[in-house]
Amino acid sequence: MYSQSDYYDAEYDDYPAQDSYDEYELQNNYYQTNTIPEVVKNFLLYLYESIQKCDVYNIQNLYENSFPKLSETYFEKKEWPDEKEVAELVDKDDLFMTLYKELYFRHIHARIQGGPQFEQRVASFYNYCEFFNIIFLQKPEDLELPDIWLWELVDEFVYQFQNYTQYRARLSDKTDDEIEKLAEPSNTRVWNILCLLNVLHSLVDMSNIKQQLEATAKGEDPNSVAGEHGSLSLYKMLGYFSLVGLLRVHSLLGDYHLAIKILEPIDISKKSQYTLVPACQISTSYYVGFAYMMMRRYSDAIRTFTSILLYIQRTKQLYISRSYQNDQINKQTEQMYHLLAICLVLHPQCIDESIQQMLREKNYNDNMYKMQCGDLEVFRNFFIFACPKFVSPCPPPFDAQDDYVKEPLEHQTQVFIDEVKQQLELPTIRSYLKLYTTLPLSKLASFMDKNERNGERDHDRAVAKLSTQLLCFKHKMNNVVCTKGSGLEGKFQSGSELDFYIDNNMIHIADTKVSHRYGDFFIRKILKFEDLNRRLKKVYP
Amino acid sequence: MATKMITTDDGTTMTIPEMLKSIERYNPKHFPFLEKYVQEQAKENTYDLDANLAVLKFYQFNPHMMNLPITQLILLKAITNLPFSDFVLCKYLLLPVQMRDDTVKEIIYIADILEQCDFVLFWQHVQNKDKNELFEKITGFYDSIRKFVCHVVGTTFQTIDKVYLSRLLGNIDDKQLTQWVKKNNWTLSGDLVTIIKQEETIKTKHISEKIDFESLGGLMANCIN
C-alpha cells in the first residue's frame, strides 16, 4: 500500500460519497439563488484565461492582489461562490476547478468564524488529492504557477493537516453525531499522516530536487540530474517547498532529528533561486532554529535566528503591503525573538548589535533576567508562546470524553522544561565566574552554598556539589555546531561567551571582552546629520 | 552492520539505510527488521540513532504495535551515546503510555542524573539497587558511561585529583584507572592526573570593532565636497 503508484490510483475515486454531499449543499442553498457579482466573475474568467496562457506575471498579480482584495470586499465572512456556479464559467475545466476549490477552502479556513465544518475539511482533503493526482498522473507540462502560490499551497496543505488533527483531538465540544462521523472507518484516512508524507515525499522524489540541490552545491549543472519533470519550474518548486513542508511536519511530531535531516541538501544561509519567497525563507528558519534548540544545539539555533531576524529587518518594506502574508510573518518574527531569548539565557553569546538592540527595545530583558534566576514559569510561557502547534498523528480514542488536543504540547513542553531544569544552576555559577580570572573551587563553593556552614563536612559536600555542577556546565555548553555543508552533522564546540578550566583546585576563567563600538555609533549619527542637512537645504535653498 | 543485506518476506533484499529512505521509512513490512536491529545493537555494542528514531516514530503512528522492552533498549542505547543529545531526541517521541512505564521512568531518571554529570550519584544508584539486570541488556553499558565521563573531564580539567577521577569512573581500582588514563593519552604523576594543557585553548577573547572601508568611504568622500 506504500508504493507510489497505488496512492494516486483509484483509491480516492470513490469519493464523493453522495449523502454527505447533499447535506452540505443544503447548508449552502444561499448561493444557488445568488448570482456571482460581476467583478468576481471577471476576475475568475481572467484568472482562468491567464492560467491557460501560462501568463505567470498576471496570475501572480491576480493571486496576490486581486484575490485578497475581492475576498475582503465581497466575502469577508462568507464563502466564495459555490463550485458548481464557477464550473459553468470555465467550461468545467478540472485543473482550474481544483485550483479554485483550493482557494475556496483556504478562504474558509482563514475567514469563516467557527472554522470549517467537518464536511468541508473532508472535501478540502479530497480536493488536494485530486490536485496532486493531476500533478502525478497527468503530468501537465504546460501548467505554470507563481512560486508564491505553490509555496502557499504546500504550506496550506500541511496547515490543514495540523488543523484537522487538532480538531479531531478536541472531543469535548463535539456532539455524539460528530464523533461518530469522525470515527467512521472511511473517514479515518482523511488527513491521514501517511497520505501527507506520501504526497510530500513523492513531490520530492519526482522533482529530483535533492539531487539538483546537491549538484548546485558541488558547482555542477542541476539540470543534468533534474530529469523530465525536475527541469520544469512547477515540479522543481513543488519539490523544494515539500522539503520545507516535511521539515514542518516532522517538527510538529517532535522528530527534530529527521526534521533537520530532511533539509540536509539545503544550505539555508545561502541565497538562491529557491529563496525568493520571503514567507518560505522565514518559515524554514523558524522550524530549523526551533529544531536546533530542541536538540540542544543552541549555537546553531542562535545563528539561524539572528540571521533570519536581520533579513526580516532589512526586507520588511518589501512585503509590508500584503497584509495576509504580513500577519504570519509578524507572528513568526515575534516567536523567534522569544526563542532567541531562551537560547541566549541558556547559552549566552555575542550576537549582532541591532538584534541585541531589538531585544532591549521590545522589553525582553526583564524576562530574560527572570529566566537567568531560574524562573521556570517564564521559560514555560515563552516556550508555549513560541513553539509550533504540536500534533499527535493518531486519532484519539473516540469513546473518551476528554480532550486530547493538548497532550502533544504538554509532552514537548515537559521534556523541554526537564532539560532546562538540568541546567538551572548554571547562570548563577556563570555570574560568579564572570567576576574573576582565577577562583579557588572552595571559595566559589562557599558562594554557592546558601545554607549556614557548620563545619568541614558541609564544606566538603558543597565543593563536591560544585564540582558536579562545573562538569555539567561544561557538558551543556559544549554544543554540536555545524561545520560545513551538512545541517545535521557537526563538531563539539564551546561557543558560549564564558569558558573555564580547572587546574587541580583552581578555576581559570576565560571571558569574552567586547570593546565598545564607537565607529558604528558615529557613522549612524553622521549619516543622520547629513540627511538633516540635506533636508534643511531643500527647505531653505 | 548497517550495510548487511536483509531479505524481506517478498524476497527482495534491502539494507537498513534503504529501509529508512524517504517513504520506505513508514513501510510496516520493514518494521520487524528494524525492531530486530535494535536488539542487535544492544547485543553487539553498535549504534544507529536514525534507525532507532524510526522505530519510535512507528510506535507513534501505530500505538497498538508499541513494544515496551524495545522502547527501553532504545532509551538505554541513547544514554550510551552521551555527550550527544540522543536521549532527549528519543524522549520527545515517547507516547504517554510509554512515559507511564516504571522502567522507562527509571531510565529517564538515570539519564537525568547523567545529564547533570552527577556521576558519583549514578554509580551509587546502580550499585545500591538491583539495577544490573536492566543495564546488562546493553553490552558495554558501563564502559560507555566511563567514556562519557572521560569526555567531560577532558574538557573541564587541566589536572585532576586521582582519587576523585576514579570515583567519577565508578570507584575503579588503580589498574583500571591506569588503563583509562592511557586510553585518553593522559599522564599520571603522583596523586594528580594531567589531562591536557587547557590554557592554550581556553583563553580570554577580545572582540574589537572593525570598520570596513565601504561603510566609511562614502562619508569621507562627502567631507571633501
Coordinates of N, CA and C in Angstrom, one line a residue, chain A residues 2 193-194 197-198 201 205 250 253-258 261 294-296 350 391 393-394 407 411-412 415-416 418-419 421-422 464 467-468 470-472 474-476 478 480 492 494-496 499-504 509-520 523 526-527 530, chain B residues 22-23 25-28 49-50 53 57 60-63 82-85 88-89 91-96 99 108 111-112 114-119 148 151-153 155-161 164 167-168 192 198-199 202-211 215-216 219 222-223:
Chain A
Y2 N 2.2 1.0 0.0 CA 3.0 2.2 0.1 C 3.7 2.6 -1.2
I193 N -1.8 10.8 8.3 CA -0.4 11.3 8.3 C 0.4 10.6 7.2
L194 N 0.1 9.3 6.9 CA 0.9 8.6 5.8 C 0.6 9.2 4.4
L197 N 2.6 12.4 4.2 CA 4.0 12.1 4.0 C 4.2 11.6 2.6
N198 N 3.3 10.8 2.1 CA 3.4 10.2 0.8 C 3.4 11.3 -0.3
H201 N 6.7 13.3 0.0 CA 7.9 12.6 -0.4 C 7.8 12.4 -1.9
D205 N 10.7 13.3 -4.6 CA 11.3 12.3 -5.4 C 11.1 12.6 -6.9
H250 N 7.6 17.1 10.5 CA 8.4 16.3 11.5 C 8.6 17.2 12.8
L253 N 5.6 16.8 14.9 CA 5.5 15.4 15.5 C 6.6 15.3 16.6
G254 N 7.5 16.2 16.7 CA 8.5 16.1 17.8 C 9.8 15.3 17.3
D255 N 9.9 15.1 16.0 CA 11.0 14.4 15.5 C 12.0 15.4 14.9
Y256 N 12.8 16.0 15.8 CA 13.7 17.1 15.3 C 14.9 16.6 14.5
H257 N 15.3 15.4 14.8 CA 16.4 14.8 14.1 C 16.1 14.7 12.6
L258 N 14.9 14.1 12.4 CA 14.5 13.9 11.0 C 14.2 15.2 10.3
K261 N 17.4 16.5 9.2 CA 17.9 15.6 8.2 C 17.3 15.8 6.9
M294 N 15.8 22.4 20.3 CA 15.3 21.2 21.0 C 16.4 20.2 21.0
M295 N 17.3 20.2 20.1 CA 18.5 19.3 20.0 C 19.6 19.7 20.9
R296 N 19.4 20.8 21.7 CA 20.4 21.4 22.5 C 21.6 21.8 21.7
C350 N 27.7 36.4 22.1 CA 27.7 37.7 21.4 C 26.8 37.6 20.1
V391 N 1.2 18.1 17.1 CA 0.0 17.3 16.9 C 0.4 15.8 17.2
P393 N -0.2 12.1 15.6 CA -0.6 11.6 14.3 C -1.8 10.6 14.3
C394 N -2.2 10.2 15.5 CA -3.3 9.2 15.6 C -4.5 9.8 16.1
E407 N -2.3 17.2 24.7 CA -1.3 16.2 25.1 C 0.1 16.4 24.4
H411 N 3.5 17.3 26.4 CA 4.7 16.4 26.4 C 5.9 17.1 26.0
Q412 N 5.9 17.9 24.9 CA 7.0 18.6 24.4 C 7.5 19.6 25.4
V415 N 9.3 17.9 28.4 CA 10.6 17.4 28.1 C 11.6 18.6 28.0
F416 N 11.1 19.6 27.4 CA 12.0 20.8 27.3 C 12.3 21.4 28.7
D418 N 12.3 19.8 31.5 CA 13.2 18.9 32.2 C 14.7 19.2 31.8
E419 N 14.8 19.5 30.5 CA 16.2 19.9 30.0 C 16.6 21.2 30.7
K421 N 15.7 22.4 33.5 CA 15.9 22.1 34.9 C 17.3 21.6 35.2
Q422 N 17.8 20.8 34.3 CA 19.1 20.2 34.4 C 20.2 21.3 34.4
A464 N 32.0 19.2 46.5 CA 31.7 18.1 45.7 C 30.5 18.5 44.8
S467 N 31.7 20.8 42.1 CA 32.5 20.1 41.0 C 31.5 19.5 40.0
T468 N 30.5 18.8 40.5 CA 29.5 18.2 39.6 C 28.8 19.3 38.7
L470 N 30.1 22.1 37.8 CA 31.0 22.6 36.8 C 31.2 21.6 35.7
L471 N 31.1 20.3 36.0 CA 31.2 19.3 34.9 C 29.9 19.5 34.0
C472 N 28.8 19.7 34.7 CA 27.5 19.9 34.0 C 27.6 21.1 33.1
K474 N 30.2 22.4 31.7 CA 31.0 22.1 30.5 C 30.2 21.2 29.5
H475 N 29.5 20.2 30.1 CA 28.8 19.3 29.3 C 27.7 20.1 28.5
K476 N 26.9 20.9 29.1 CA 25.8 21.6 28.5 C 26.3 22.7 27.5
N478 N 29.0 22.6 25.8 CA 29.6 22.0 24.6 C 28.6 21.6 23.6
V480 N 27.1 20.7 19.8 CA 27.5 20.3 18.4 C 27.2 21.5 17.5
F492 N 31.8 19.2 18.3 CA 31.6 19.8 19.6 C 32.4 21.1 19.7
S494 N 32.7 24.9 22.1 CA 32.1 25.6 23.2 C 32.1 27.1 22.8
G495 N 30.9 27.5 22.3 CA 30.8 28.8 21.7 C 30.3 29.9 22.6
S496 N 30.0 29.5 23.8 CA 29.4 30.5 24.8 C 30.5 31.5 25.1
D499 N 34.2 30.7 29.3 CA 34.7 29.4 29.4 C 35.7 29.3 30.5
F500 N 36.0 28.1 31.0 CA 36.9 28.0 32.1 C 37.5 26.6 32.0
Y501 N 38.6 26.4 32.8 CA 39.1 25.0 33.1 C 39.6 24.9 34.5
I502 N 39.6 23.7 35.1 CA 40.1 23.6 36.4 C 41.4 22.9 36.4
D503 N 42.4 23.6 37.1 CA 43.7 23.1 37.3 C 43.8 22.7 38.7
N504 N 43.8 21.4 39.0 CA 43.7 20.9 40.4 C 42.5 21.6 41.1
I509 N 39.4 31.3 34.4 CA 38.3 31.7 33.7 C 38.7 32.5 32.4
A510 N 38.1 32.2 31.3 CA 38.3 32.9 30.1 C 37.0 33.6 29.7
D511 N 37.0 34.9 29.6 CA 35.7 35.6 29.2 C 35.9 36.2 27.8
T512 N 34.8 36.6 27.3 CA 34.9 37.3 26.0 C 34.7 38.8 26.3
K513 N 35.6 39.6 25.9 CA 35.5 41.0 26.1 C 35.2 41.7 24.8
V514 N 34.1 42.5 24.8 CA 33.8 43.2 23.6 C 34.0 44.7 23.9
S515 N 34.9 45.3 23.0 CA 35.1 46.7 23.2 C 33.9 47.5 22.7
H516 N 33.7 48.7 23.2 CA 32.6 49.5 22.7 C 32.7 49.8 21.3
R517 N 31.5 49.8 20.6 CA 31.5 50.0 19.2 C 31.2 51.5 18.9
Y518 N 32.3 52.3 19.0 CA 32.1 53.7 18.7 C 31.8 54.0 17.3
G519 N 32.6 53.3 16.4 CA 32.5 53.6 15.0 C 31.1 53.6 14.4
D520 N 30.5 52.4 14.8 CA 29.1 52.2 14.3 C 28.2 53.3 14.7
I523 N 29.1 56.6 12.8 CA 28.6 56.6 11.4 C 27.2 56.8 11.3
I526 N 26.5 60.5 12.0 CA 26.9 61.4 10.9 C 25.9 61.3 9.7
L527 N 25.5 60.1 9.4 CA 24.5 59.9 8.3 C 23.2 60.7 8.6
E530 N 23.8 64.4 8.1 CA 23.9 64.7 6.7 C 22.5 64.8 6.1
Chain B
S22 N 13.3 8.0 2.4 CA 12.0 8.6 2.2 C 10.8 7.9 2.7
I23 N 9.8 7.5 1.8 CA 8.6 7.0 2.3 C 8.7 5.5 2.8
R25 N 10.5 4.5 5.0 CA 10.7 4.6 6.4 C 9.4 4.1 7.2
Y26 N 8.3 4.3 6.5 CA 7.0 4.1 7.2 C 6.3 2.8 6.8
N27 N 7.1 2.0 6.0 CA 6.5 0.8 5.5 C 6.5 -0.3 6.6
P28 N 5.3 -0.7 6.9 CA 5.2 -1.7 8.1 C 5.9 -3.0 7.8
L49 N 21.3 5.7 15.6 CA 20.2 6.6 16.1 C 19.1 6.7 15.1
D50 N 19.4 6.9 13.9 CA 18.4 7.1 12.8 C 17.4 6.0 12.8
L53 N 15.2 6.0 16.0 CA 14.1 7.0 16.0 C 13.0 6.6 15.1
K57 N 9.1 6.4 16.0 CA 8.1 7.1 15.2 C 7.0 6.1 14.7
Q60 N 4.7 5.8 17.4 CA 3.9 7.0 17.4 C 2.7 6.9 16.4
F61 N 3.0 6.4 15.3 CA 1.9 6.2 14.2 C 1.0 5.0 14.5
N62 N 1.6 4.0 15.1 CA 0.8 2.8 15.4 C 0.9 2.4 16.8
P63 N 0.2 3.1 17.7 CA 0.3 2.8 19.2 C 0.0 1.4 19.6
L82 N 25.9 9.4 25.0 CA 26.2 10.7 25.6 C 27.7 11.0 25.2
P83 N 28.1 12.2 25.1 CA 27.5 13.5 25.3 C 26.5 14.0 24.3
F84 N 26.3 13.2 23.2 CA 25.3 13.7 22.2 C 23.9 13.7 22.8
S85 N 23.0 14.5 22.3 CA 21.7 14.7 22.9 C 20.7 13.7 22.4
V88 N 17.4 12.9 24.7 CA 16.3 13.8 24.7 C 15.6 13.7 23.4
L89 N 16.3 13.5 22.3 CA 15.6 13.3 21.0 C 14.6 12.1 21.0
K91 N 13.3 11.0 23.8 CA 12.2 11.3 24.7 C 11.1 12.1 24.1
Y92 N 11.4 13.0 23.2 CA 10.4 13.8 22.6 C 9.4 13.0 21.8
L93 N 9.8 11.8 21.4 CA 8.9 10.9 20.6 C 8.1 9.9 21.4
L94 N 8.3 9.9 22.7 CA 7.6 8.9 23.5 C 6.1 9.3 23.6
L95 N 5.3 8.2 23.7 CA 3.8 8.4 23.9 C 3.5 8.4 25.4
P96 N 2.4 8.9 25.8 CA 2.0 8.9 27.2 C 2.1 7.5 27.9
M99 N 5.6 6.8 28.7 CA 6.1 7.7 29.8 C 5.6 7.1 31.1
I108 N 14.7 7.2 32.5 CA 14.7 8.7 32.4 C 15.4 9.3 33.6
A111 N 19.1 8.9 33.1 CA 19.6 9.9 32.1 C 19.7 11.3 32.7
D112 N 18.7 11.6 33.6 CA 18.7 12.9 34.2 C 19.9 13.1 35.1
L114 N 22.8 11.6 34.8 CA 24.0 11.7 33.9 C 24.1 13.0 33.2
E115 N 22.9 13.5 32.7 CA 22.9 14.8 32.0 C 23.4 15.9 33.0
Q116 N 23.2 15.7 34.3 CA 23.7 16.7 35.2 C 25.1 16.4 35.7
C117 N 25.6 15.4 35.1 CA 27.0 14.9 35.4 C 27.2 14.6 36.9
D118 N 26.2 14.1 37.5 CA 26.3 13.6 38.9 C 26.7 12.2 38.9
F119 N 28.0 11.9 38.5 CA 28.5 10.6 38.2 C 28.5 9.8 39.5
F148 N 31.9 8.7 28.5 CA 31.3 10.0 28.6 C 32.0 10.8 29.7
H151 N 35.1 12.2 28.5 CA 34.9 13.3 27.6 C 34.7 14.6 28.4
V152 N 33.8 14.5 29.4 CA 33.5 15.7 30.2 C 34.7 16.2 31.0
V153 N 35.4 15.2 31.7 CA 36.6 15.5 32.4 C 37.6 16.1 31.5
T155 N 37.3 17.9 29.0 CA 37.0 19.3 28.6 C 37.1 20.3 29.8
T156 N 37.0 19.7 31.0 CA 36.9 20.6 32.2 C 38.2 20.8 32.9
F157 N 39.0 19.7 33.0 CA 40.2 19.8 33.8 C 41.5 19.9 33.1
Q158 N 42.4 20.6 33.7 CA 43.8 20.6 33.2 C 44.6 19.5 34.0
T159 N 44.4 19.5 35.4 CA 44.9 18.4 36.2 C 43.8 18.0 37.2
I160 N 43.6 16.8 37.5 CA 42.6 16.3 38.4 C 43.1 15.3 39.4
D161 N 42.6 15.4 40.6 CA 42.9 14.5 41.6 C 42.6 13.1 41.3
Y164 N 39.6 11.4 43.0 CA 38.3 12.0 42.5 C 38.0 11.4 41.2
R167 N 36.7 7.9 41.4 CA 35.3 8.0 41.9 C 34.3 8.3 40.8
L168 N 34.7 9.2 40.0 CA 33.8 9.6 38.8 C 33.7 8.4 37.9
L192 N 48.1 13.2 41.0 CA 47.4 14.0 40.0 C 47.5 13.4 38.6
Q198 N 45.0 23.0 28.9 CA 43.8 23.7 28.6 C 44.1 25.2 28.3
E199 N 45.2 25.7 29.0 CA 45.4 27.2 29.0 C 45.7 27.6 27.5
I202 N 41.7 27.5 26.0 CA 40.7 28.3 26.7 C 41.3 29.6 27.1
K203 N 41.1 30.6 26.3 CA 41.7 31.9 26.5 C 40.7 33.0 26.4
T204 N 40.9 34.1 27.1 CA 40.0 35.2 27.0 C 40.1 35.8 25.6
K205 N 38.8 36.0 25.1 CA 38.8 36.5 23.7 C 38.5 38.0 23.7
H206 N 39.1 38.7 22.9 CA 38.8 40.2 22.7 C 38.1 40.4 21.4
I207 N 37.0 41.0 21.4 CA 36.3 41.3 20.2 C 36.4 42.8 20.0
S208 N 37.2 43.3 19.1 CA 37.3 44.7 18.9 C 36.6 45.1 17.6
E209 N 36.3 46.4 17.6 CA 35.5 46.8 16.4 C 36.3 47.0 15.2
K210 N 35.8 46.4 14.1 CA 36.5 46.6 12.8 C 35.5 47.4 11.9
I211 N 36.0 48.5 11.4 CA 35.2 49.2 10.4 C 35.7 49.0 9.0
S215 N 31.8 51.2 4.6 CA 30.9 52.0 5.4 C 31.4 53.4 5.7
L216 N 32.7 53.6 5.5 CA 33.3 54.9 5.8 C 33.7 55.7 4.6
L219 N 31.3 58.4 3.5 CA 31.2 59.6 4.4 C 32.4 60.5 4.2
N222 N 32.2 62.6 1.1 CA 31.3 63.7 1.3 C 32.0 64.9 1.9
C223 N 33.0 64.6 2.8 CA 33.7 65.7 3.5 C 34.5 66.5 2.6

